[in-house]
Amino acid sequence: MRGVLINLGVISGGSQTVWGWWIWKLRQCYYDEAELHQHQKLEKLYISTRAGKHFQRDIVRGVEGYIVTGSKQVEIGTKLSEDSRKYGTENTCTSGTTLSKAALNYGRARAQMEKERGNLLKALGTQVAEPLRAMVMGAPLEDARHLAQRYDRMRQEAEAQAIEVSKRQVKVREMPGSPELAMKLEAAESKLQDLKSNMAVLGKEAAAAMAAVEAQQQRLTLQRLIAMVEAERAYHQRVIQILDQLENEMISERQRIEAPPTPSVENNMAPPPSYEEVNGVYASQSHNGSTDGMGYFLGEVMHSYQAESDVELTLSVGDYVVVRKVTNNGWAEGECKGKAGWFPFAYIERRERVLASKIAEVF
């Protein structure tokens, strides 16, 4: 517009009256409100779709870089998994197989995690990068931009033609009786009208195409971002599950190593006596090979024991039990927390001094 006004200023020769008429006439024939609105709309759409295209391209580049880096990490992690499995399989340590088991478990878990990472990278490529790349390079966007560019060139041509019309109008006013100048002015005005008509049609077509592309850009890009978030979320959740399982396995193995050995009831150990035998021996000093020469005493439970029959007594670590009889085959009879029964004697340790509160718990 500034260029048009400068050209008009040169033509006017400085006459303020003619200058004002030229501007009014130019606005009447060219810069109508509908055309200006169409032009501004196309400019905004062009800027919006260009920014959307650049953002899509940035996402594609970022995802592609992430895939390249992730593929290298998968390669390194897979090698670590293989090395861990190899150590776990070939280790011949004489002090035990604990580390071998841990290495095997770690190798298995690492292989699972790298598989999940590979699935993530594949998903990012097929669900995010490829659809966005296709739209960046696709025909709809380019076709819409070409329409907008054609409209812009036609608008410039119409602007130049409007200046030409203004020049010829000046000449006709200077030489009002010249039929040749009048015919040239009429032809110029007719051409300008045709340009304006074509420009209006092309502007609507370009605006519709650009608006459709903008809506598709917004919708598709948002969908791909959501797909990327969901893929990464699923990957991290699966990795957490794998790591939790691995940690539980390793901690359980460590606790098994660090815990003191738990005495076990030998398979050849005779079962405890029945209720009838128990009731019959409470007042005697010996019965069926049993002896209670130690007399009654308090014992602290060092290892938990779960009763396997009605005559046995369930014990928990830290409980105190009144031991009333100990047999030669490893069983002891006593009372704990108001209940009486048999239990493996090796599961308790004798205590000479016990707090009064602990004694109260026994009964």
mmCIF file of C-alpha atoms in Angstrom:
data_model
loop_
_atom_site.group_PDB
_atom_site.id
_atom_site.type_symbol
_atom_site.label_atom_id
_atom_site.label_comp_id
_atom_site.label_asym_id
_atom_site.label_seq_id
_atom_site.Cartn_x
_atom_site.Cartn_y
_atom_site.Cartn_z
ATOM 1 C CA MET A 1 0.000 0.000 0.000
ATOM 2 C CA ARG A 2 2.868 2.371 0.772
ATOM 3 C CA GLY A 3 4.313 1.782 -2.703
ATOM 4 C CA VAL A 4 0.963 2.598 -4.266
ATOM 5 C CA LEU A 5 0.674 5.868 -2.369
ATOM 6 C CA ILE A 6 4.233 6.879 -3.279
ATOM 7 C CA ASN A 7 3.521 6.270 -6.963
ATOM 8 C CA LEU A 8 0.335 8.254 -6.681
ATOM 9 C CA GLY A 9 2.244 11.098 -5.057
ATOM 10 C CA VAL A 10 4.617 11.234 -8.023
ATOM 11 C CA ILE A 11 1.728 11.261 -10.459
ATOM 12 C CA SER A 12 -0.152 13.955 -8.599
ATOM 13 C CA GLY A 13 2.606 16.499 -8.885
ATOM 14 C CA GLY A 14 1.825 17.723 -5.394
ATOM 15 C CA SER A 15 -1.803 18.761 -5.956
ATOM 16 C CA GLN A 16 -3.660 18.055 -2.714
ATOM 17 C CA THR A 17 -7.121 18.072 -4.366
ATOM 18 C CA VAL A 18 -6.187 15.570 -7.047
ATOM 19 C CA TRP A 19 -4.269 13.517 -4.461
ATOM 20 C CA GLY A 20 -7.343 13.087 -2.266
ATOM 21 C CA TRP A 21 -9.492 12.117 -5.212
ATOM 22 C CA TRP A 22 -6.969 9.519 -6.371
ATOM 23 C CA ILE A 23 -6.845 7.848 -2.945
ATOM 24 C CA TRP A 24 -10.634 7.809 -2.676
ATOM 25 C CA LYS A 25 -10.979 6.364 -6.172
ATOM 26 C CA LEU A 26 -8.303 3.722 -5.534
ATOM 27 C CA ARG A 27 -9.991 2.571 -2.334
ATOM 28 C CA GLN A 28 -13.331 2.413 -4.108
ATOM 29 C CA CYS A 29 -12.030 0.205 -6.886
ATOM 30 C CA TYR A 30 -9.552 -1.925 -4.992
ATOM 31 C CA TYR A 31 -9.280 -1.781 -1.196
ATOM 32 C CA ASP A 32 -12.840 -2.777 -0.239
ATOM 33 C CA GLU A 33 -13.459 -4.175 3.266
ATOM 34 C CA ALA A 34 -14.255 -7.737 2.164
ATOM 35 C CA GLU A 35 -11.001 -8.026 0.247
ATOM 36 C CA LEU A 36 -8.965 -6.693 3.148
ATOM 37 C CA HIS A 37 -10.605 -9.190 5.503
ATOM 38 C CA GLN A 38 -9.857 -12.026 3.072
ATOM 39 C CA HIS A 39 -6.254 -10.934 2.760
ATOM 40 C CA GLN A 40 -5.751 -10.705 6.538
ATOM 41 C CA LYS A 41 -7.349 -14.119 7.058
ATOM 42 C CA LEU A 42 -5.031 -15.712 4.514
ATOM 43 C CA GLU A 43 -1.999 -14.084 6.106
ATOM 44 C CA LYS A 44 -2.924 -15.503 9.527
ATOM 45 C CA LEU A 45 -3.602 -18.952 8.056
ATOM 46 C CA TYR A 46 -0.297 -18.894 6.197
ATOM 47 C CA ILE A 47 1.609 -17.982 9.376
ATOM 48 C CA SER A 48 -0.275 -20.577 11.430
ATOM 49 C CA THR A 49 0.255 -23.442 8.983
ATOM 50 C CA ARG A 50 3.907 -22.529 8.551
ATOM 51 C CA ALA A 51 4.429 -22.635 12.340
ATOM 52 C CA GLY A 52 2.504 -25.922 12.509
ATOM 53 C CA LYS A 53 4.685 -27.391 9.773
ATOM 54 C CA HIS A 54 7.867 -26.330 11.569
ATOM 55 C CA PHE A 55 6.605 -27.824 14.847
ATOM 56 C CA GLN A 56 5.755 -31.116 13.141
ATOM 57 C CA ARG A 57 9.204 -31.142 11.559
ATOM 58 C CA ASP A 58 10.827 -30.480 14.941
ATOM 59 C CA ILE A 59 8.924 -33.407 16.478
ATOM 60 C CA VAL A 60 9.991 -35.704 13.645
ATOM 61 C CA ARG A 61 13.634 -34.682 14.028
ATOM 62 C CA GLY A 62 13.471 -35.116 17.800
ATOM 63 C CA VAL A 63 11.848 -38.540 17.575
ATOM 64 C CA GLU A 64 14.303 -39.682 14.914
ATOM 65 C CA GLY A 65 17.221 -38.562 17.098
ATOM 66 C CA TYR A 66 15.687 -40.337 20.091
ATOM 67 C CA ILE A 67 15.325 -43.524 18.020
ATOM 68 C CA VAL A 68 18.963 -43.393 16.900
ATOM 69 C CA THR A 69 20.194 -42.846 20.465
ATOM 70 C CA GLY A 70 17.765 -45.419 21.870
ATOM 71 C CA SER A 71 18.861 -48.036 19.346
ATOM 72 C CA LYS A 72 22.441 -47.616 20.533
ATOM 73 C CA GLN A 73 21.291 -47.981 24.149
ATOM 74 C CA VAL A 74 19.413 -51.164 23.236
ATOM 75 C CA GLU A 75 22.578 -52.525 21.675
ATOM 76 C CA ILE A 76 24.638 -51.729 24.788
ATOM 77 C CA GLY A 77 21.975 -53.057 27.156
ATOM 78 C CA THR A 78 21.632 -56.281 25.173
ATOM 79 C CA LYS A 79 25.392 -56.829 25.381
ATOM 80 C CA LEU A 80 25.252 -56.281 29.157
ATOM 81 C CA SER A 81 22.410 -58.786 29.400
ATOM 82 C CA GLU A 82 24.383 -61.385 27.471
ATOM 83 C CA ASP A 83 27.481 -60.842 29.628
ATOM 84 C CA SER A 84 25.434 -61.221 32.820
ATOM 85 C CA ARG A 85 23.853 -64.433 31.597
ATOM 86 C CA LYS A 86 27.228 -65.775 30.537
ATOM 87 C CA TYR A 87 28.700 -65.163 33.992
ATOM 88 C CA GLY A 88 25.688 -66.688 35.701
ATOM 89 C CA THR A 89 25.910 -69.798 33.547
ATOM 90 C CA GLU A 90 29.677 -70.323 33.563
ATOM 91 C CA ASN A 91 30.551 -69.172 37.104
ATOM 92 C CA THR A 92 32.178 -71.902 39.217
ATOM 93 C CA CYS A 93 32.668 -69.970 42.451
ATOM 94 C CA THR A 94 33.379 -72.346 45.352
ATOM 95 C CA SER A 95 31.735 -70.141 47.991
ATOM 96 C CA GLY A 96 28.237 -70.455 46.577
ATOM 97 C CA THR A 97 25.973 -69.642 43.646
ATOM 98 C CA THR A 98 24.351 -66.480 44.995
ATOM 99 C CA LEU A 99 26.053 -64.096 42.584
ATOM 100 C CA SER A 100 25.448 -66.489 39.703
ATOM 101 C CA LYS A 101 21.716 -66.445 40.411
ATOM 102 C CA ALA A 102 21.712 -62.661 40.705
ATOM 103 C CA ALA A 103 23.599 -62.338 37.416
ATOM 104 C CA LEU A 104 21.148 -64.639 35.660
ATOM 105 C CA ASN A 105 18.170 -62.732 37.063
ATOM 106 C CA TYR A 106 19.699 -59.399 36.089
ATOM 107 C CA GLY A 107 20.514 -60.634 32.594
ATOM 108 C CA ARG A 108 16.953 -61.853 32.124
ATOM 109 C CA ALA A 109 15.469 -58.576 33.425
ATOM 110 C CA ARG A 110 17.838 -56.465 31.315
ATOM 111 C CA ALA A 111 16.865 -58.403 28.195
ATOM 112 C CA GLN A 112 13.181 -57.790 28.955
ATOM 113 C CA MET A 113 13.792 -54.063 29.464
ATOM 114 C CA GLU A 114 15.699 -53.756 26.186
ATOM 115 C CA LYS A 115 12.886 -55.561 24.414
ATOM 116 C CA GLU A 116 10.436 -53.046 25.862
ATOM 117 C CA ARG A 117 12.719 -50.188 24.774
ATOM 118 C CA GLY A 118 12.806 -51.606 21.260
ATOM 119 C CA ASN A 119 9.001 -51.749 21.221
ATOM 120 C CA LEU A 120 8.898 -48.113 22.348
ATOM 121 C CA LEU A 121 11.258 -46.990 19.592
ATOM 122 C CA LYS A 122 9.228 -48.883 17.018
ATOM 123 C CA ALA A 123 6.024 -47.263 18.264
ATOM 124 C CA LEU A 124 7.572 -43.786 18.139
ATOM 125 C CA GLY A 125 8.649 -44.378 14.569
ATOM 126 C CA THR A 126 5.390 -45.805 13.222
ATOM 127 C CA GLN A 127 2.878 -43.886 15.340
ATOM 128 C CA VAL A 128 4.568 -40.483 15.606
ATOM 129 C CA ALA A 129 7.372 -39.783 13.142
ATOM 130 C CA GLU A 130 5.908 -41.363 10.004
ATOM 131 C CA PRO A 131 2.438 -39.728 10.138
ATOM 132 C CA LEU A 132 3.882 -36.292 10.877
ATOM 133 C CA ARG A 133 6.543 -36.616 8.185
ATOM 134 C CA ALA A 134 3.876 -37.593 5.683
ATOM 135 C CA MET A 135 1.885 -34.464 6.483
ATOM 136 C CA VAL A 136 4.915 -32.174 6.375
ATOM 137 C CA MET A 137 5.771 -33.480 2.907
ATOM 138 C CA GLY A 138 2.170 -34.106 1.852
ATOM 139 C CA ALA A 139 0.270 -32.577 -1.056
ATOM 140 C CA PRO A 140 -2.591 -30.879 0.860
ATOM 141 C CA LEU A 141 -0.298 -28.438 2.623
ATOM 142 C CA GLU A 142 1.740 -27.646 -0.485
ATOM 143 C CA ASP A 143 -1.370 -27.272 -2.652
ATOM 144 C CA ALA A 144 -2.942 -24.877 -0.153
ATOM 145 C CA ARG A 145 0.246 -22.839 0.072
ATOM 146 C CA HIS A 146 0.446 -22.644 -3.735
ATOM 147 C CA LEU A 147 -3.112 -21.335 -3.849
ATOM 148 C CA ALA A 148 -2.232 -18.692 -1.262
ATOM 149 C CA GLN A 149 0.861 -17.708 -3.237
ATOM 150 C CA ARG A 150 -1.161 -17.457 -6.462
ATOM 151 C CA TYR A 151 -3.651 -15.249 -4.655
ATOM 152 C CA ASP A 152 -0.842 -13.030 -3.407
ATOM 153 C CA ARG A 153 0.619 -12.647 -6.922
ATOM 154 C CA MET A 154 -2.829 -11.846 -8.324
ATOM 155 C CA ARG A 155 -3.319 -9.287 -5.580
ATOM 156 C CA GLN A 156 -0.059 -7.598 -6.505
ATOM 157 C CA GLU A 157 -1.102 -7.628 -10.138
ATOM 158 C CA ALA A 158 -4.445 -6.037 -9.219
ATOM 159 C CA GLU A 159 -2.626 -3.431 -7.172
ATOM 160 C CA ALA A 160 -0.446 -2.530 -10.160
ATOM 161 C CA GLN A 161 -3.499 -2.435 -12.416
ATOM 162 C CA ALA A 162 -5.256 -0.090 -9.989
ATOM 163 C CA ILE A 163 -2.304 2.285 -10.308
ATOM 164 C CA GLU A 164 -2.529 2.007 -14.102
ATOM 165 C CA VAL A 165 -6.224 2.891 -13.950
ATOM 166 C CA SER A 166 -5.457 5.909 -11.792
ATOM 167 C CA LYS A 167 -2.814 7.118 -14.259
ATOM 168 C CA ARG A 168 -5.204 6.844 -17.194
ATOM 169 C CA GLN A 169 -7.915 8.632 -15.240
ATOM 170 C CA VAL A 170 -5.498 11.555 -14.766
ATOM 171 C CA LYS A 171 -4.711 11.640 -18.478
ATOM 172 C CA VAL A 172 -8.402 11.594 -19.402
ATOM 173 C CA ARG A 173 -9.011 14.535 -17.085
ATOM 174 C CA GLU A 174 -6.098 16.379 -18.645
ATOM 175 C CA MET A 175 -7.346 15.593 -22.184
ATOM 176 C CA PRO A 176 -11.105 15.034 -21.841
ATOM 177 C CA GLY A 177 -11.817 14.962 -25.571
ATOM 178 C CA SER A 178 -9.452 12.123 -26.522
ATOM 179 C CA PRO A 179 -11.400 8.942 -27.501
ATOM 180 C CA GLU A 180 -8.191 6.893 -27.524
ATOM 181 C CA LEU A 181 -7.436 7.744 -23.884
ATOM 182 C CA ALA A 182 -11.032 6.998 -22.945
ATOM 183 C CA MET A 183 -10.853 3.576 -24.607
ATOM 184 C CA LYS A 184 -7.575 2.751 -22.873
ATOM 185 C CA LEU A 185 -9.072 3.799 -19.545
ATOM 186 C CA GLU A 186 -12.103 1.617 -20.132
ATOM 187 C CA ALA A 187 -9.901 -1.381 -21.021
ATOM 188 C CA ALA A 188 -7.755 -0.841 -17.930
ATOM 189 C CA GLU A 189 -10.831 -0.616 -15.696
ATOM 190 C CA SER A 190 -12.272 -3.780 -17.263
ATOM 191 C CA LYS A 191 -9.021 -5.657 -16.658
ATOM 192 C CA LEU A 192 -8.947 -4.455 -13.049
ATOM 193 C CA GLN A 193 -12.511 -5.640 -12.531
ATOM 194 C CA ASP A 194 -11.646 -9.076 -13.938
ATOM 195 C CA LEU A 195 -8.627 -9.301 -11.653
ATOM 196 C CA LYS A 196 -10.718 -8.373 -8.631
ATOM 197 C CA SER A 197 -13.364 -10.954 -9.532
ATOM 198 C CA ASN A 198 -10.790 -13.728 -10.053
ATOM 199 C CA MET A 199 -8.938 -12.661 -6.944
ATOM 200 C CA ALA A 200 -12.100 -12.951 -4.826
ATOM 201 C CA VAL A 201 -12.751 -16.502 -6.076
ATOM 202 C CA LEU A 202 -9.142 -17.557 -5.636
ATOM 203 C CA GLY A 203 -8.985 -15.971 -2.190
ATOM 204 C CA LYS A 204 -11.980 -17.958 -0.961
ATOM 205 C CA GLU A 205 -10.551 -21.156 -2.411
ATOM 206 C CA ALA A 206 -7.140 -20.555 -0.858
ATOM 207 C CA ALA A 207 -8.634 -19.628 2.525
ATOM 208 C CA ALA A 208 -10.773 -22.791 2.575
ATOM 209 C CA ALA A 209 -7.791 -24.981 1.668
ATOM 210 C CA MET A 210 -5.523 -23.344 4.252
ATOM 211 C CA ALA A 211 -8.186 -23.587 6.963
ATOM 212 C CA ALA A 212 -8.627 -27.294 6.234
ATOM 213 C CA VAL A 213 -4.878 -27.855 6.436
ATOM 214 C CA GLU A 214 -4.643 -25.882 9.681
ATOM 215 C CA ALA A 215 -7.407 -27.975 11.285
ATOM 216 C CA GLN A 216 -5.732 -31.189 10.126
ATOM 217 C CA GLN A 217 -2.374 -30.019 11.459
ATOM 218 C CA GLN A 218 -3.822 -29.229 14.863
ATOM 219 C CA ARG A 219 -5.749 -32.498 15.118
ATOM 220 C CA LEU A 220 -3.023 -34.823 13.826
ATOM 221 C CA THR A 221 -0.197 -33.226 15.801
ATOM 222 C CA LEU A 222 -2.170 -33.438 19.036
ATOM 223 C CA GLN A 223 -3.019 -37.083 18.351
ATOM 224 C CA ARG A 224 0.625 -37.949 17.694
ATOM 225 C CA LEU A 225 1.745 -36.161 20.866
ATOM 226 C CA ILE A 226 -0.783 -38.154 22.878
ATOM 227 C CA ALA A 227 0.365 -41.369 21.189
ATOM 228 C CA MET A 228 3.968 -40.535 22.082
ATOM 229 C CA VAL A 229 3.072 -39.908 25.728
ATOM 230 C CA GLU A 230 1.048 -43.120 25.938
ATOM 231 C CA ALA A 231 3.847 -45.184 24.390
ATOM 232 C CA GLU A 232 6.440 -43.787 26.797
ATOM 233 C CA ARG A 233 4.095 -44.192 29.765
ATOM 234 C CA ALA A 234 3.441 -47.854 28.910
ATOM 235 C CA TYR A 235 7.180 -48.432 28.488
ATOM 236 C CA HIS A 236 8.092 -46.940 31.863
ATOM 237 C CA GLN A 237 5.299 -48.804 33.637
ATOM 238 C CA ARG A 238 6.502 -52.101 32.192
ATOM 239 C CA VAL A 239 10.115 -51.328 33.116
ATOM 240 C CA ILE A 240 9.053 -50.507 36.684
ATOM 241 C CA GLN A 241 7.322 -53.897 36.915
ATOM 242 C CA ILE A 242 10.440 -55.672 35.674
ATOM 243 C CA LEU A 243 12.689 -53.768 38.091
ATOM 244 C CA ASP A 244 10.341 -54.381 41.023
ATOM 245 C CA GLN A 245 10.375 -58.102 40.344
ATOM 246 C CA LEU A 246 14.157 -58.112 39.988
ATOM 247 C CA GLU A 247 14.623 -56.142 43.195
ATOM 248 C CA ASN A 248 12.349 -58.505 45.120
ATOM 249 C CA GLU A 249 14.295 -61.507 43.838
ATOM 250 C CA MET A 250 17.645 -60.004 44.803
ATOM 251 C CA ILE A 251 16.485 -58.801 48.229
ATOM 252 C CA SER A 252 14.955 -62.198 49.001
ATOM 253 C CA GLU A 253 18.209 -63.904 48.083
ATOM 254 C CA ARG A 254 20.216 -61.479 50.200
ATOM 255 C CA GLN A 255 17.919 -61.974 53.183
ATOM 256 C CA ARG A 256 18.219 -65.717 52.782
ATOM 257 C CA ILE A 257 22.001 -65.444 52.912
ATOM 258 C CA GLU A 258 22.154 -63.015 55.817
ATOM 259 C CA ALA A 259 19.488 -64.717 57.950
ATOM 260 C CA PRO A 260 20.708 -67.271 60.513
ATOM 261 C CA PRO A 261 20.053 -70.891 59.570
ATOM 262 C CA THR A 262 16.568 -72.024 60.537
ATOM 263 C CA PRO A 263 16.433 -75.412 62.238
ATOM 264 C CA SER A 264 14.171 -77.844 60.500
ATOM 265 C CA VAL A 265 12.269 -80.813 61.720
ATOM 266 C CA GLU A 266 14.026 -83.884 60.415
ATOM 267 C CA ASN A 267 12.016 -86.186 58.236
ATOM 268 C CA ASN A 268 12.819 -89.126 60.480
ATOM 269 C CA MET A 269 11.761 -87.222 63.584
ATOM 270 C CA ALA A 270 8.860 -88.999 65.287
ATOM 271 C CA PRO A 271 5.600 -87.074 65.488
ATOM 272 C CA PRO A 272 4.643 -85.528 68.808
ATOM 273 C CA PRO A 273 2.483 -87.532 71.209
ATOM 274 C CA SER A 274 -1.308 -87.361 71.021
ATOM 275 C CA TYR A 275 -3.549 -85.428 73.413
ATOM 276 C CA GLU A 276 -4.137 -88.559 75.498
ATOM 277 C CA GLU A 277 -0.413 -89.077 75.897
ATOM 278 C CA VAL A 278 0.107 -85.417 76.698
ATOM 279 C CA ASN A 279 -2.535 -85.420 79.405
ATOM 280 C CA GLY A 280 -1.085 -88.576 80.858
ATOM 281 C CA VAL A 281 2.491 -87.398 81.146
ATOM 282 C CA TYR A 282 2.050 -83.955 82.654
ATOM 283 C CA ALA A 283 2.383 -85.301 86.203
ATOM 284 C CA SER A 284 4.993 -88.006 85.485
ATOM 285 C CA GLN A 285 8.727 -87.755 85.129
ATOM 286 C CA SER A 286 9.085 -89.970 82.079
ATOM 287 C CA HIS A 287 6.909 -91.298 79.275
ATOM 288 C CA ASN A 288 7.721 -93.058 76.017
ATOM 289 C CA GLY A 289 11.372 -92.165 76.160
ATOM 290 C CA SER A 290 10.801 -88.568 77.228
ATOM 291 C CA THR A 291 12.490 -86.786 80.066
ATOM 292 C CA ASP A 292 11.907 -83.583 81.910
ATOM 293 C CA GLY A 293 15.001 -83.647 84.044
ATOM 294 C CA MET A 294 15.540 -79.945 83.361
ATOM 295 C CA GLY A 295 12.262 -79.068 85.064
ATOM 296 C CA TYR A 296 10.017 -76.243 83.938
ATOM 297 C CA PHE A 297 11.763 -73.264 82.349
ATOM 298 C CA LEU A 298 11.099 -70.314 80.055
ATOM 299 C CA GLY A 299 12.276 -70.313 76.463
ATOM 300 C CA GLU A 300 12.383 -67.553 73.850
ATOM 301 C CA VAL A 301 11.234 -68.457 70.356
ATOM 302 C CA MET A 302 14.070 -67.838 67.873
ATOM 303 C CA HIS A 303 12.398 -69.248 64.739
ATOM 304 C CA SER A 304 8.746 -69.278 63.788
ATOM 305 C CA TYR A 305 6.946 -72.592 63.700
ATOM 306 C CA GLN A 306 3.551 -73.355 62.194
ATOM 307 C CA ALA A 307 1.612 -76.165 63.830
ATOM 308 C CA GLU A 308 0.828 -79.053 61.512
ATOM 309 C CA SER A 309 -1.616 -80.912 63.764
ATOM 310 C CA ASP A 310 -3.971 -80.298 66.656
ATOM 311 C CA VAL A 311 -1.409 -81.350 69.253
ATOM 312 C CA GLU A 312 1.268 -78.950 68.030
ATOM 313 C CA LEU A 313 1.833 -75.328 69.090
ATOM 314 C CA THR A 314 2.266 -72.431 66.664
ATOM 315 C CA LEU A 315 5.142 -70.128 67.638
ATOM 316 C CA SER A 316 6.259 -66.686 66.467
ATOM 317 C CA VAL A 317 9.722 -65.161 66.781
ATOM 318 C CA GLY A 318 10.010 -63.282 70.067
ATOM 319 C CA ASP A 319 7.326 -65.254 71.895
ATOM 320 C CA TYR A 320 8.072 -66.815 75.285
ATOM 321 C CA VAL A 321 6.955 -70.331 76.107
ATOM 322 C CA VAL A 322 6.861 -72.330 79.372
ATOM 323 C CA VAL A 323 8.647 -75.549 78.557
ATOM 324 C CA ARG A 324 7.329 -78.432 80.624
ATOM 325 C CA LYS A 325 8.738 -81.472 78.870
ATOM 326 C CA VAL A 326 11.462 -82.276 76.344
ATOM 327 C CA THR A 327 11.610 -85.632 74.539
ATOM 328 C CA ASN A 328 14.649 -87.516 73.303
ATOM 329 C CA ASN A 329 13.468 -87.239 69.679
ATOM 330 C CA GLY A 330 13.616 -83.394 69.563
ATOM 331 C CA TRP A 331 10.100 -82.394 70.583
ATOM 332 C CA ALA A 332 9.219 -80.165 73.509
ATOM 333 C CA GLU A 333 5.864 -79.591 75.186
ATOM 334 C CA GLY A 334 4.828 -76.322 76.718
ATOM 335 C CA GLU A 335 2.411 -73.418 76.918
ATOM 336 C CA CYS A 336 2.379 -70.057 75.128
ATOM 337 C CA LYS A 337 -0.312 -67.388 75.197
ATOM 338 C CA GLY A 338 -2.760 -69.658 76.940
ATOM 339 C CA LYS A 339 -2.338 -72.568 74.520
ATOM 340 C CA ALA A 340 -0.452 -75.835 75.093
ATOM 341 C CA GLY A 341 1.137 -78.171 72.586
ATOM 342 C CA TRP A 342 4.253 -79.692 71.098
ATOM 343 C CA PHE A 343 6.941 -77.910 69.078
ATOM 344 C CA PRO A 344 10.544 -78.550 67.916
ATOM 345 C CA PHE A 345 12.864 -77.909 70.851
ATOM 346 C CA ALA A 346 15.558 -76.482 68.511
ATOM 347 C CA TYR A 347 13.304 -73.524 67.707
ATOM 348 C CA ILE A 348 13.722 -71.960 71.180
ATOM 349 C CA GLU A 349 16.521 -70.845 73.491
ATOM 350 C CA ARG A 350 16.384 -71.130 77.278
ATOM 351 C CA ARG A 351 16.167 -67.885 79.225
ATOM 352 C CA GLU A 352 17.130 -67.548 82.910
ATOM 353 C CA ARG A 353 15.822 -64.013 83.342
ATOM 354 C CA VAL A 354 12.733 -62.624 81.691
ATOM 355 C CA LEU A 355 10.849 -59.372 82.218
ATOM 356 C CA ALA A 356 7.642 -59.710 84.186
ATOM 357 C CA SER A 357 5.682 -58.300 81.261
ATOM 358 C CA LYS A 358 6.991 -61.095 79.065
ATOM 359 C CA ILE A 359 5.984 -63.733 81.599
ATOM 360 C CA ALA A 360 2.477 -62.265 81.653
ATOM 361 C CA GLU A 361 2.257 -62.678 77.904
ATOM 362 C CA VAL A 362 2.908 -66.399 78.197
ATOM 363 C CA PHE A 363 -0.291 -66.937 80.130
#
